[in-house]
């Protein structure tokens, strides 16, 4: 009986130690969480200033990386020109010239000094400008002898011969022949090519 009593005491002591350990851990967690809560209850003004500091350092990082950005070999340049006289926007996308690879934003701005730089990334540059007058992309497609000819139209409506196409009028349908004798207007290179493709 004495032996079983000693075993009971040992179990009670072990259980007591485990309970005290558990209480200690819980108390530690409680005070740790309380300390964290105290940090999160920073007055709003202080918090705003901390955020301002963080934003300032973020902005510094961004502006530093912007100045470091350079053009890559697969960069494209989009030139947008708005012509007030005819109210047209002419957009042209071209590959970057080889000698412009690894150029910074400042170098591009120097080349496009009369343009507004809308966007600059290592893969794309977008510039735009406004111009007075006509865009020079108003065309008339009409019969010119045996061939279809392309004429440009200025702001006064005057037509000027530009070039002949490879399309012979003798292969056109009667309906198409009537259309080209009257003349077909096209605005912009895309529309011009689209009209000519209809005849091929």
mmCIF file of C-alpha atoms in Angstrom:
data_model
loop_
_atom_site.group_PDB
_atom_site.id
_atom_site.type_symbol
_atom_site.label_atom_id
_atom_site.label_comp_id
_atom_site.label_asym_id
_atom_site.label_seq_id
_atom_site.Cartn_x
_atom_site.Cartn_y
_atom_site.Cartn_z
ATOM 1 C CA UNK A 1 0.000 0.000 0.000
ATOM 2 C CA UNK A 2 2.901 2.352 0.766
ATOM 3 C CA UNK A 3 4.334 1.688 -2.661
ATOM 4 C CA UNK A 4 1.139 2.619 -4.466
ATOM 5 C CA UNK A 5 0.890 5.789 -2.377
ATOM 6 C CA UNK A 6 4.404 6.785 -3.456
ATOM 7 C CA UNK A 7 3.446 6.221 -7.095
ATOM 8 C CA UNK A 8 0.329 8.385 -6.581
ATOM 9 C CA UNK A 9 2.470 11.207 -5.158
ATOM 10 C CA UNK A 10 4.863 10.965 -8.080
ATOM 11 C CA UNK A 11 1.961 11.202 -10.536
ATOM 12 C CA UNK A 12 0.503 14.174 -8.595
ATOM 13 C CA UNK A 13 3.876 15.978 -8.616
ATOM 14 C CA UNK A 14 4.340 15.334 -12.371
ATOM 15 C CA UNK A 15 0.805 16.548 -13.060
ATOM 16 C CA UNK A 16 1.426 19.629 -10.874
ATOM 17 C CA UNK A 17 4.637 20.435 -12.771
ATOM 18 C CA UNK A 18 2.834 20.034 -16.114
ATOM 19 C CA UNK A 19 -0.014 22.325 -14.971
ATOM 20 C CA UNK A 20 2.459 24.971 -13.763
ATOM 21 C CA UNK A 21 4.348 24.727 -17.081
ATOM 22 C CA UNK A 22 1.083 25.125 -19.018
ATOM 23 C CA UNK A 23 0.072 28.149 -16.891
ATOM 24 C CA UNK A 24 3.518 29.685 -17.485
ATOM 25 C CA UNK A 25 3.215 29.257 -21.256
ATOM 26 C CA UNK A 26 -0.291 30.746 -21.288
ATOM 27 C CA UNK A 27 0.843 33.730 -19.195
ATOM 28 C CA UNK A 28 3.772 34.328 -21.559
ATOM 29 C CA UNK A 29 1.474 34.226 -24.591
ATOM 30 C CA UNK A 30 -0.983 36.604 -22.900
ATOM 31 C CA UNK A 31 1.678 39.236 -22.163
ATOM 32 C CA UNK A 32 3.241 38.846 -25.616
ATOM 33 C CA UNK A 33 -0.130 39.426 -27.334
ATOM 34 C CA UNK A 34 -0.854 42.376 -25.006
ATOM 35 C CA UNK A 35 2.487 43.969 -25.991
ATOM 36 C CA UNK A 36 1.658 43.457 -29.716
ATOM 37 C CA UNK A 37 -1.770 45.051 -29.226
ATOM 38 C CA UNK A 38 -0.148 48.014 -27.540
ATOM 39 C CA UNK A 39 2.047 48.511 -30.649
ATOM 40 C CA UNK A 40 -0.951 48.399 -32.953
ATOM 41 C CA UNK A 41 -2.733 51.081 -30.884
ATOM 42 C CA UNK A 42 -0.325 53.765 -32.136
ATOM 43 C CA UNK A 43 -2.114 57.136 -32.374
ATOM 44 C CA UNK A 44 -3.475 57.868 -35.857
ATOM 45 C CA UNK A 45 -1.136 60.827 -36.391
ATOM 46 C CA UNK A 46 1.913 58.691 -35.643
ATOM 47 C CA UNK A 47 0.582 55.927 -37.895
ATOM 48 C CA UNK A 48 0.024 58.409 -40.740
ATOM 49 C CA UNK A 49 3.580 59.669 -40.377
ATOM 50 C CA UNK A 50 4.928 56.110 -40.393
ATOM 51 C CA UNK A 51 2.961 55.401 -43.604
ATOM 52 C CA UNK A 52 4.261 58.659 -45.108
ATOM 53 C CA UNK A 53 7.833 57.547 -44.387
ATOM 54 C CA UNK A 54 7.145 54.146 -45.962
ATOM 55 C CA UNK A 55 5.599 55.807 -49.043
ATOM 56 C CA UNK A 56 8.523 58.197 -49.296
ATOM 57 C CA UNK A 57 10.995 55.310 -49.356
ATOM 58 C CA UNK A 58 8.786 53.457 -51.887
ATOM 59 C CA UNK A 59 8.700 56.549 -54.143
ATOM 60 C CA UNK A 60 12.437 56.932 -53.901
ATOM 61 C CA UNK A 61 12.822 53.320 -55.008
ATOM 62 C CA UNK A 62 10.435 53.828 -57.925
ATOM 63 C CA UNK A 63 12.066 57.035 -59.146
ATOM 64 C CA UNK A 64 15.495 55.436 -58.912
ATOM 65 C CA UNK A 65 14.363 52.443 -60.942
ATOM 66 C CA UNK A 66 12.662 54.741 -63.508
ATOM 67 C CA UNK A 67 15.889 56.608 -64.184
ATOM 68 C CA UNK A 68 17.667 53.270 -64.557
ATOM 69 C CA UNK A 69 15.167 51.968 -67.155
ATOM 70 C CA UNK A 70 16.638 51.549 -70.633
ATOM 71 C CA UNK A 71 15.276 50.500 -74.001
ATOM 72 C CA UNK A 72 15.592 46.845 -74.982
ATOM 73 C CA UNK A 73 16.240 45.369 -78.463
ATOM 74 C CA UNK A 74 12.548 44.379 -78.835
ATOM 75 C CA UNK A 75 11.255 47.842 -77.880
ATOM 76 C CA UNK A 76 8.646 49.466 -80.140
ATOM 77 C CA UNK A 77 7.980 53.164 -80.675
ATOM 78 C CA UNK A 78 4.385 54.296 -81.172
ATOM 79 C CA UNK A 79 4.126 57.727 -82.778
ATOM 80 C CA UNK A 80 0.680 59.347 -82.531
ATOM 81 C CA UNK A 81 0.005 62.534 -84.493
ATOM 82 C CA UNK A 82 -3.274 64.429 -84.254
ATOM 83 C CA UNK A 83 -4.000 66.741 -87.191
ATOM 84 C CA UNK A 84 -6.382 69.563 -86.334
ATOM 85 C CA UNK A 85 -7.230 70.419 -89.958
ATOM 86 C CA UNK A 86 -8.822 67.055 -90.718
ATOM 87 C CA UNK A 87 -9.443 65.890 -87.130
ATOM 88 C CA UNK A 88 -7.497 62.670 -87.697
ATOM 89 C CA UNK A 89 -5.154 60.728 -85.480
ATOM 90 C CA UNK A 90 -2.372 58.975 -87.370
ATOM 91 C CA UNK A 91 -0.646 56.213 -85.440
ATOM 92 C CA UNK A 92 2.546 54.508 -86.554
ATOM 93 C CA UNK A 93 4.328 51.694 -84.699
ATOM 94 C CA UNK A 94 7.973 51.043 -85.502
ATOM 95 C CA UNK A 95 10.828 48.970 -84.151
ATOM 96 C CA UNK A 96 13.494 50.825 -82.237
ATOM 97 C CA UNK A 97 16.595 51.696 -84.299
ATOM 98 C CA UNK A 98 19.564 49.540 -83.317
ATOM 99 C CA UNK A 99 21.607 52.537 -82.176
ATOM 100 C CA UNK A 100 18.845 53.495 -79.688
ATOM 101 C CA UNK A 101 19.094 50.214 -77.728
ATOM 102 C CA UNK A 102 19.977 50.810 -74.041
ATOM 103 C CA UNK A 103 18.905 54.444 -74.236
ATOM 104 C CA UNK A 104 17.430 56.170 -71.189
ATOM 105 C CA UNK A 105 14.237 58.209 -71.037
ATOM 106 C CA UNK A 106 16.267 61.437 -71.207
ATOM 107 C CA UNK A 107 17.973 60.361 -74.454
ATOM 108 C CA UNK A 108 14.601 59.532 -76.027
ATOM 109 C CA UNK A 109 13.193 62.912 -74.899
ATOM 110 C CA UNK A 110 16.052 64.688 -76.690
ATOM 111 C CA UNK A 111 15.279 62.914 -79.986
ATOM 112 C CA UNK A 112 11.529 63.567 -79.584
ATOM 113 C CA UNK A 113 11.914 67.125 -78.267
ATOM 114 C CA UNK A 114 8.831 68.363 -80.227
ATOM 115 C CA UNK A 115 6.723 65.464 -78.984
ATOM 116 C CA UNK A 116 5.052 64.630 -75.696
ATOM 117 C CA UNK A 117 6.383 61.440 -74.109
ATOM 118 C CA UNK A 118 3.273 59.557 -72.951
ATOM 119 C CA UNK A 119 4.930 56.337 -71.840
ATOM 120 C CA UNK A 120 8.436 54.949 -71.455
ATOM 121 C CA UNK A 121 9.210 51.330 -70.559
ATOM 122 C CA UNK A 122 12.030 49.088 -71.705
ATOM 123 C CA UNK A 123 9.662 47.461 -74.251
ATOM 124 C CA UNK A 124 7.472 50.355 -75.392
ATOM 125 C CA UNK A 125 7.745 54.082 -76.016
ATOM 126 C CA UNK A 126 4.648 56.152 -76.842
ATOM 127 C CA UNK A 127 4.996 59.728 -78.103
ATOM 128 C CA UNK A 128 2.349 62.125 -79.412
ATOM 129 C CA UNK A 129 1.988 65.573 -80.918
ATOM 130 C CA UNK A 130 -0.655 67.905 -82.339
ATOM 131 C CA UNK A 131 -0.224 69.480 -85.756
ATOM 132 C CA UNK A 132 -2.072 72.063 -87.782
ATOM 133 C CA UNK A 133 -3.379 71.177 -91.251
ATOM 134 C CA UNK A 134 -4.094 67.845 -92.908
ATOM 135 C CA UNK A 135 -2.516 64.489 -92.176
ATOM 136 C CA UNK A 136 -1.562 63.792 -95.805
ATOM 137 C CA UNK A 137 -3.284 60.414 -95.542
ATOM 138 C CA UNK A 138 -6.428 61.270 -97.541
ATOM 139 C CA UNK A 139 -6.447 59.206 -100.720
ATOM 140 C CA UNK A 140 -8.496 58.776 -103.852
ATOM 141 C CA UNK A 141 -8.265 55.494 -105.753
ATOM 142 C CA UNK A 142 -9.350 55.855 -109.337
ATOM 143 C CA UNK A 143 -8.714 54.831 -112.887
ATOM 144 C CA UNK A 144 -5.452 56.094 -114.350
ATOM 145 C CA UNK A 145 -5.258 54.824 -117.899
ATOM 146 C CA UNK A 146 -5.187 51.015 -117.777
ATOM 147 C CA UNK A 147 -4.218 50.871 -114.088
ATOM 148 C CA UNK A 148 -5.660 51.830 -110.741
ATOM 149 C CA UNK A 149 -3.963 54.991 -109.513
ATOM 150 C CA UNK A 150 -3.563 56.424 -106.035
ATOM 151 C CA UNK A 151 -4.016 60.163 -105.569
ATOM 152 C CA UNK A 152 -3.589 62.282 -102.442
ATOM 153 C CA UNK A 153 -6.180 64.919 -101.523
ATOM 154 C CA UNK A 154 -5.133 68.126 -99.753
ATOM 155 C CA UNK A 155 -7.230 70.358 -97.467
ATOM 156 C CA UNK A 156 -8.598 72.267 -100.479
ATOM 157 C CA UNK A 157 -9.809 69.033 -102.103
ATOM 158 C CA UNK A 158 -7.112 69.168 -104.792
ATOM 159 C CA UNK A 159 -5.988 65.735 -106.024
ATOM 160 C CA UNK A 160 -2.345 64.994 -106.748
ATOM 161 C CA UNK A 161 -1.183 61.795 -108.441
ATOM 162 C CA UNK A 162 0.916 59.698 -106.079
ATOM 163 C CA UNK A 163 1.505 56.354 -107.821
ATOM 164 C CA UNK A 164 0.011 53.570 -109.892
ATOM 165 C CA UNK A 165 -0.869 50.215 -108.383
ATOM 166 C CA UNK A 166 -0.244 46.790 -109.966
ATOM 167 C CA UNK A 167 -3.982 46.389 -110.536
ATOM 168 C CA UNK A 168 -5.086 46.574 -114.186
ATOM 169 C CA UNK A 169 -8.575 48.038 -114.713
ATOM 170 C CA UNK A 170 -9.408 45.491 -117.448
ATOM 171 C CA UNK A 171 -9.681 42.750 -114.789
ATOM 172 C CA UNK A 172 -12.224 44.638 -112.682
ATOM 173 C CA UNK A 173 -15.916 43.783 -112.648
ATOM 174 C CA UNK A 174 -18.303 46.245 -114.298
ATOM 175 C CA UNK A 175 -19.505 47.388 -110.882
ATOM 176 C CA UNK A 176 -15.930 47.954 -109.600
ATOM 177 C CA UNK A 177 -15.023 49.779 -112.806
ATOM 178 C CA UNK A 178 -17.869 52.244 -112.260
ATOM 179 C CA UNK A 179 -16.702 52.788 -108.658
ATOM 180 C CA UNK A 180 -13.081 53.512 -109.644
ATOM 181 C CA UNK A 181 -14.147 55.826 -112.472
ATOM 182 C CA UNK A 182 -16.020 57.905 -109.867
ATOM 183 C CA UNK A 183 -13.136 57.488 -107.402
ATOM 184 C CA UNK A 184 -13.028 55.737 -104.040
ATOM 185 C CA UNK A 185 -11.931 57.746 -101.008
ATOM 186 C CA UNK A 186 -9.739 56.213 -98.322
ATOM 187 C CA UNK A 187 -8.426 57.840 -95.162
ATOM 188 C CA UNK A 188 -5.240 56.430 -93.696
ATOM 189 C CA UNK A 189 -2.864 53.766 -94.966
ATOM 190 C CA UNK A 190 -4.876 50.909 -93.419
ATOM 191 C CA UNK A 191 -8.049 51.892 -95.239
ATOM 192 C CA UNK A 192 -6.109 52.425 -98.475
ATOM 193 C CA UNK A 193 -4.610 48.922 -98.294
ATOM 194 C CA UNK A 194 -7.994 47.447 -97.393
ATOM 195 C CA UNK A 195 -9.657 49.024 -100.477
ATOM 196 C CA UNK A 196 -6.824 47.848 -102.751
ATOM 197 C CA UNK A 197 -6.984 44.306 -101.335
ATOM 198 C CA UNK A 198 -10.655 44.135 -102.385
ATOM 199 C CA UNK A 199 -9.533 44.513 -106.010
ATOM 200 C CA UNK A 200 -6.761 41.899 -105.919
#
